[in-house]
PDB file of C-alpha atoms in Angstrom:
ATOM      1  CA  GLU A   1     -10.515   4.158  -7.970  1.00 81.00           C
ATOM      2  CA  ILE A   2     -12.784   1.187  -8.694  1.00 85.00           C
ATOM      3  CA  LEU A   3     -13.854   2.481 -12.102  1.00 85.00           C
ATOM      4  CA  ALA A   4     -10.411   3.782 -13.109  1.00 84.00           C
ATOM      5  CA  THR A   5      -8.768   0.470 -12.289  1.00 89.00           C
ATOM      6  CA  CYS A   6     -11.419  -1.930 -13.570  1.00 88.00           C
ATOM      7  CA  ARG A   7     -11.798  -0.364 -16.979  1.00 86.00           C
ATOM      8  CA  THR A   8      -8.053  -0.509 -17.638  1.00 89.00           C
ATOM      9  CA  HIS A   9      -7.135  -2.651 -20.629  1.00 88.00           C
ATOM     10  CA  VAL A  10      -4.602  -5.418 -20.075  1.00 91.00           C
ATOM     11  CA  TYR A  11      -2.493  -5.887 -23.205  1.00 89.00           C
ATOM     12  CA  ARG A  12      -1.792  -9.507 -24.148  1.00 89.00           C
ATOM     13  CA  ASP A  13       0.248 -11.232 -26.830  1.00 88.00           C
ATOM     14  CA  GLY A  14      -1.961 -12.315 -29.727  1.00 87.00           C
ATOM     15  CA  LYS A  15      -0.613 -15.879 -29.824  1.00 90.00           C
ATOM     16  CA  SER A  16       0.488 -16.817 -26.334  1.00 89.00           C
ATOM     17  CA  HIS A  17      -2.040 -14.582 -24.535  1.00 86.00           C
ATOM     18  CA  ASP A  18       0.696 -13.661 -22.055  1.00 88.00           C
ATOM     19  CA  ILE A  19       0.382 -10.233 -20.468  1.00 88.00           C
ATOM     20  CA  LEU A  20       2.859  -8.056 -22.356  1.00 89.00           C
ATOM     21  CA  PHE A  21       3.550  -5.461 -19.661  1.00 86.00           C
ATOM     22  CA  PRO A  22       2.066  -4.291 -16.370  1.00 87.00           C
ATOM     23  CA  PRO A  23      -1.247  -2.488 -16.922  1.00 88.00           C
ATOM     24  CA  GLN A  24      -1.398   1.213 -16.098  1.00 85.00           C
ATOM     25  CA  PRO A  25      -4.796   2.302 -14.735  1.00 81.00           C
ATOM     26  CA  GLU A  26      -5.965   5.735 -15.775  1.00 77.00           C
ATOM     27  CA  LEU A  27      -5.798   8.455 -13.183  1.00 75.00           C
ATOM     28  CA  ALA A  28      -8.650   8.264 -10.714  1.00 75.00           C
ATOM     29  CA  ALA A  29      -8.861  12.071 -10.749  1.00 80.00           C
ATOM     30  CA  ARG A  30      -9.941  12.025 -14.404  1.00 81.00           C
ATOM     31  CA  VAL A  31     -12.735   9.529 -13.782  1.00 82.00           C
ATOM     32  CA  THR A  32     -13.745  11.341 -10.594  1.00 85.00           C
ATOM     33  CA  GLY A  33     -14.026  14.592 -12.553  1.00 89.00           C
ATOM     34  CA  GLN A  34     -16.330  12.925 -15.060  1.00 88.00           C
ATOM     35  CA  LEU A  35     -18.536  11.544 -12.289  1.00 89.00           C
ATOM     36  CA  VAL A  36     -18.648  14.903 -10.494  1.00 92.00           C
ATOM     37  CA  ARG A  37     -19.776  16.601 -13.720  1.00 93.00           C
ATOM     38  CA  ALA A  38     -22.507  13.986 -14.090  1.00 93.00           C
ATOM     39  CA  GLY A  39     -23.589  14.533 -10.470  1.00 93.00           C
ATOM     40  CA  ARG A  40     -23.687  18.312 -10.917  1.00 94.00           C
ATOM     41  CA  SER A  41     -25.721  17.922 -14.087  1.00 94.00           C
ATOM     42  CA  VAL A  42     -28.257  15.716 -12.320  1.00 94.00           C
ATOM     43  CA  ALA A  43     -28.469  18.236  -9.468  1.00 94.00           C
ATOM     44  CA  ILE A  44     -29.116  21.087 -11.936  1.00 94.00           C
ATOM     45  CA  VAL A  45     -31.835  19.095 -13.705  1.00 94.00           C
ATOM     46  CA  ARG A  46     -33.434  18.487 -10.306  1.00 94.00           C
ATOM     47  CA  GLY A  47     -33.279  22.199  -9.514  1.00 94.00           C
ATOM     48  CA  ARG A  48     -30.599  21.876  -6.853  1.00 93.00           C
ATOM     49  CA  ARG A  49     -27.493  23.997  -6.429  1.00 92.00           C
ATOM     50  CA  TYR A  50     -25.402  21.263  -4.826  1.00 92.00           C
ATOM     51  CA  VAL A  51     -24.777  17.568  -5.235  1.00 93.00           C
ATOM     52  CA  GLY A  52     -26.644  15.746  -2.472  1.00 92.00           C
ATOM     53  CA  PRO A  53     -27.126  12.127  -1.391  1.00 91.00           C
ATOM     54  CA  GLU A  54     -29.512  11.353  -4.258  1.00 92.00           C
ATOM     55  CA  GLU A  55     -27.002  12.589  -6.833  1.00 92.00           C
ATOM     56  CA  LEU A  56     -24.232  10.595  -5.136  1.00 90.00           C
ATOM     57  CA  THR A  57     -26.389   7.499  -5.570  1.00 88.00           C
ATOM     58  CA  VAL A  58     -26.714   8.279  -9.287  1.00 91.00           C
ATOM     59  CA  MET A  59     -22.946   8.849  -9.555  1.00 89.00           C
ATOM     60  CA  ARG A  60     -22.269   5.515  -7.840  1.00 86.00           C
ATOM     61  CA  GLN A  61     -24.642   3.727 -10.203  1.00 87.00           C
ATOM     62  CA  ILE A  62     -23.022   5.362 -13.248  1.00 89.00           C
ATOM     63  CA  ALA A  63     -19.622   4.143 -12.046  1.00 87.00           C
ATOM     64  CA  ILE A  64     -20.842   0.588 -11.478  1.00 86.00           C
ATOM     65  CA  ASP A  65     -22.731   0.508 -14.792  1.00 87.00           C
ATOM     66  CA  SER A  66     -19.568   1.687 -16.581  1.00 87.00           C
ATOM     67  CA  LEU A  67     -17.522  -1.314 -15.494  1.00 88.00           C
ATOM     68  CA  PRO A  68     -16.823  -3.951 -18.156  1.00 92.00           C
ATOM     69  CA  SER A  69     -19.580  -6.552 -17.713  1.00 92.00           C
ATOM     70  CA  THR A  70     -17.427  -9.605 -16.951  1.00 94.00           C
ATOM     71  CA  ARG A  71     -15.283  -7.708 -14.457  1.00 94.00           C
ATOM     72  CA  ARG A  72     -18.413  -6.309 -12.841  1.00 93.00           C
ATOM     73  CA  ALA A  73     -19.868  -9.824 -12.543  1.00 94.00           C
ATOM     74  CA  ILE A  74     -16.649 -11.125 -10.962  1.00 95.00           C
ATOM     75  CA  LEU A  75     -16.537  -8.186  -8.526  1.00 93.00           C
ATOM     76  CA  THR A  76     -20.171  -8.740  -7.597  1.00 93.00           C
ATOM     77  CA  VAL A  77     -19.673 -12.442  -6.881  1.00 94.00           C
ATOM     78  CA  LEU A  78     -16.462 -11.907  -4.904  1.00 94.00           C
ATOM     79  CA  TRP A  79     -18.044  -9.048  -2.942  1.00 93.00           C
ATOM     80  CA  LYS A  80     -21.069 -11.204  -2.056  1.00 92.00           C
ATOM     81  CA  HIS A  81     -18.657 -13.915  -0.887  1.00 89.00           C
ATOM     82  CA  SER A  82     -16.071 -11.555   0.575  1.00 83.00           C
ATOM     83  CA  ASN A  83     -15.696 -13.582   3.755  1.00 80.00           C
ATOM     84  CA  ALA A  84     -14.305 -16.545   1.767  1.00 83.00           C
ATOM     85  CA  SER A  85     -12.044 -17.266  -1.174  1.00 88.00           C
ATOM     86  CA  MET A  86     -13.477 -19.044  -4.219  1.00 91.00           C
ATOM     87  CA  GLU A  87     -12.118 -21.588  -6.666  1.00 92.00           C
ATOM     88  CA  LEU A  88     -12.392 -20.863 -10.388  1.00 92.00           C
ATOM     89  CA  ASP A  89     -15.123 -23.455 -10.989  1.00 92.00           C
ATOM     90  CA  ALA A  90     -17.321 -22.140  -8.179  1.00 92.00           C
ATOM     91  CA  LEU A  91     -16.844 -18.572  -9.346  1.00 93.00           C
ATOM     92  CA  ALA A  92     -17.534 -19.406 -13.004  1.00 94.00           C
ATOM     93  CA  GLN A  93     -20.745 -21.242 -12.058  1.00 94.00           C
ATOM     94  CA  LYS A  94     -22.082 -18.013 -10.552  1.00 94.00           C
ATOM     95  CA  ILE A  95     -21.515 -16.197 -13.864  1.00 94.00           C
ATOM     96  CA  PRO A  96     -23.427 -18.501 -16.247  1.00 89.00           C
ATOM     97  CA  ASP A  97     -23.390 -16.198 -19.289  1.00 92.00           C
ATOM     98  CA  VAL A  98     -19.580 -16.187 -19.457  1.00 94.00           C
ATOM     99  CA  SER A  99     -17.368 -19.160 -20.307  1.00 94.00           C
ATOM    100  CA  PRO A 100     -14.994 -20.432 -17.597  1.00 94.00           C
ATOM    101  CA  SER A 101     -12.012 -19.653 -19.845  1.00 93.00           C
ATOM    102  CA  THR A 102     -13.140 -16.015 -20.144  1.00 94.00           C
ATOM    103  CA  VAL A 103     -13.660 -15.815 -16.379  1.00 95.00           C
ATOM    104  CA  LYS A 104     -10.136 -17.224 -15.891  1.00 94.00           C
ATOM    105  CA  ARG A 105      -8.599 -14.703 -18.302  1.00 93.00           C
ATOM    106  CA  GLU A 106     -10.416 -11.814 -16.587  1.00 95.00           C
ATOM    107  CA  LEU A 107      -9.286 -13.082 -13.194  1.00 95.00           C
ATOM    108  CA  GLU A 108      -5.706 -12.999 -14.500  1.00 94.00           C
ATOM    109  CA  ASN A 109      -6.276  -9.447 -15.753  1.00 95.00           C
ATOM    110  CA  MET A 110      -7.728  -8.393 -12.410  1.00 94.00           C
ATOM    111  CA  ILE A 111      -4.768  -9.958 -10.588  1.00 94.00           C
ATOM    112  CA  ALA A 112      -2.436  -7.898 -12.799  1.00 94.00           C
ATOM    113  CA  LEU A 113      -4.503  -4.822 -11.858  1.00 94.00           C
ATOM    114  CA  LYS A 114      -4.185  -5.758  -8.144  1.00 93.00           C
ATOM    115  CA  VAL A 115      -7.968  -6.015  -7.810  1.00 94.00           C
ATOM    116  CA  ILE A 116      -7.856  -9.714  -6.919  1.00 95.00           C
ATOM    117  CA  ALA A 117      -5.492 -11.718  -4.763  1.00 94.00           C
ATOM    118  CA  THR A 118      -4.850 -15.452  -4.992  1.00 93.00           C
ATOM    119  CA  GLU A 119      -3.825 -18.164  -2.616  1.00 90.00           C
ATOM    120  CA  ALA A 120      -2.867 -21.809  -3.115  1.00 87.00           C
ATOM    121  CA  VAL A 121      -4.759 -24.146  -0.785  1.00 85.00           C
ATOM    122  CA  LYS A 122      -4.261 -27.880  -0.404  1.00 78.00           C
ATOM    123  CA  GLY A 123      -7.032 -30.348  -1.156  1.00 69.00           C
ATOM    124  CA  LYS A 124      -9.028 -31.864   1.685  1.00 65.00           C
ATOM    125  CA  GLY A 125      -7.826 -35.033   3.341  1.00 56.00           C
ATOM    126  CA  ILE A 126      -4.388 -36.220   4.251  1.00 55.00           C
ATOM    127  CA  GLY A 127      -1.970 -35.553   1.407  1.00 58.00           C
ATOM    128  CA  LYS A 128      -4.763 -35.506  -1.186  1.00 66.00           C
ATOM    129  CA  GLY A 129      -4.707 -33.476  -4.328  1.00 72.00           C
ATOM    130  CA  ARG A 130      -2.419 -30.758  -5.441  1.00 78.00           C
ATOM    131  CA  PRO A 131      -2.908 -27.197  -4.229  1.00 82.00           C
ATOM    132  CA  LYS A 132      -5.780 -25.299  -5.823  1.00 87.00           C
ATOM    133  CA  THR A 133      -5.818 -21.595  -6.541  1.00 91.00           C
ATOM    134  CA  VAL A 134      -8.531 -19.615  -4.811  1.00 93.00           C
ATOM    135  CA  TYR A 135      -9.495 -16.022  -5.541  1.00 95.00           C
ATOM    136  CA  ARG A 136     -10.662 -13.133  -3.369  1.00 94.00           C
ATOM    137  CA  LEU A 137     -10.753  -9.365  -3.562  1.00 94.00           C
ATOM    138  CA  SER A 138      -7.450  -7.813  -2.586  1.00 93.00           C
ATOM    139  CA  PRO A 139      -7.702  -6.140   0.827  1.00 92.00           C
ATOM    140  CA  GLU A 140      -7.105  -2.691  -0.670  1.00 92.00           C
ATOM    141  CA  PHE A 141      -9.761  -3.140  -3.343  1.00 90.00           C
ATOM    142  CA  ALA A 142     -12.245  -4.626  -0.870  1.00 90.00           C
ATOM    143  CA  SER A 143     -11.733  -1.460   1.179  1.00 90.00           C
ATOM    144  CA  PHE A 144     -12.510   0.732  -1.866  1.00 88.00           C
ATOM    145  CA  ILE A 145     -15.733  -1.190  -2.464  1.00 89.00           C
ATOM    146  CA  ARG A 146     -16.693  -1.027   1.212  1.00 88.00           C
ATOM    147  CA  ASN A 147     -16.153   2.745   1.183  1.00 85.00           C
ATOM    148  CA  VAL A 148     -18.717   3.207  -1.612  1.00 82.00           C
ATOM    149  CA  GLY A 149     -21.301   1.026   0.061  1.00 83.00           C
ATOM    150  CA  GLY A 150     -20.589  -2.259  -1.708  1.00 85.00           C
ATOM    151  CA  ILE A 151     -21.371  -3.482  -5.184  1.00 83.00           C
ATOM    152  CA  SER A 152     -24.450  -5.310  -6.363  1.00 74.00           C
ATOM    153  CA  SER A 153     -25.566  -6.871  -9.612  1.00 63.00           C
TER     154      SER A 153
END
């Protein structure tokens, strides 16, 4: 589910950069089949008849390595900080090789894919500042990541 969703292209207008229509992730069964074939191949090369824990580790790594790099970086940061939401600036600072505008656009894409959830929070102090948007993994997607043992850089 993680790989099928996160490698889905989000189509945008060339001028306005608005999302043209809701993205449609590929079927998880297709991606799962590809990973299973890779796991079986690794097992055969290792002289095993069945996919075991070591092959599952390889399959997991293939899936993580196949994620688009900016989305993978965002997932990694949000997973490491999964007990808190993050503002755009704080998140972008943790991904130094990517411009804040690219991080923002990918966050918008990942929101459209239902990978990330947002919340508006008010500034600190009495009546200070306008609400700021904070980002976190959606509960459903956080559950997917938890089920595969997390995600690391």
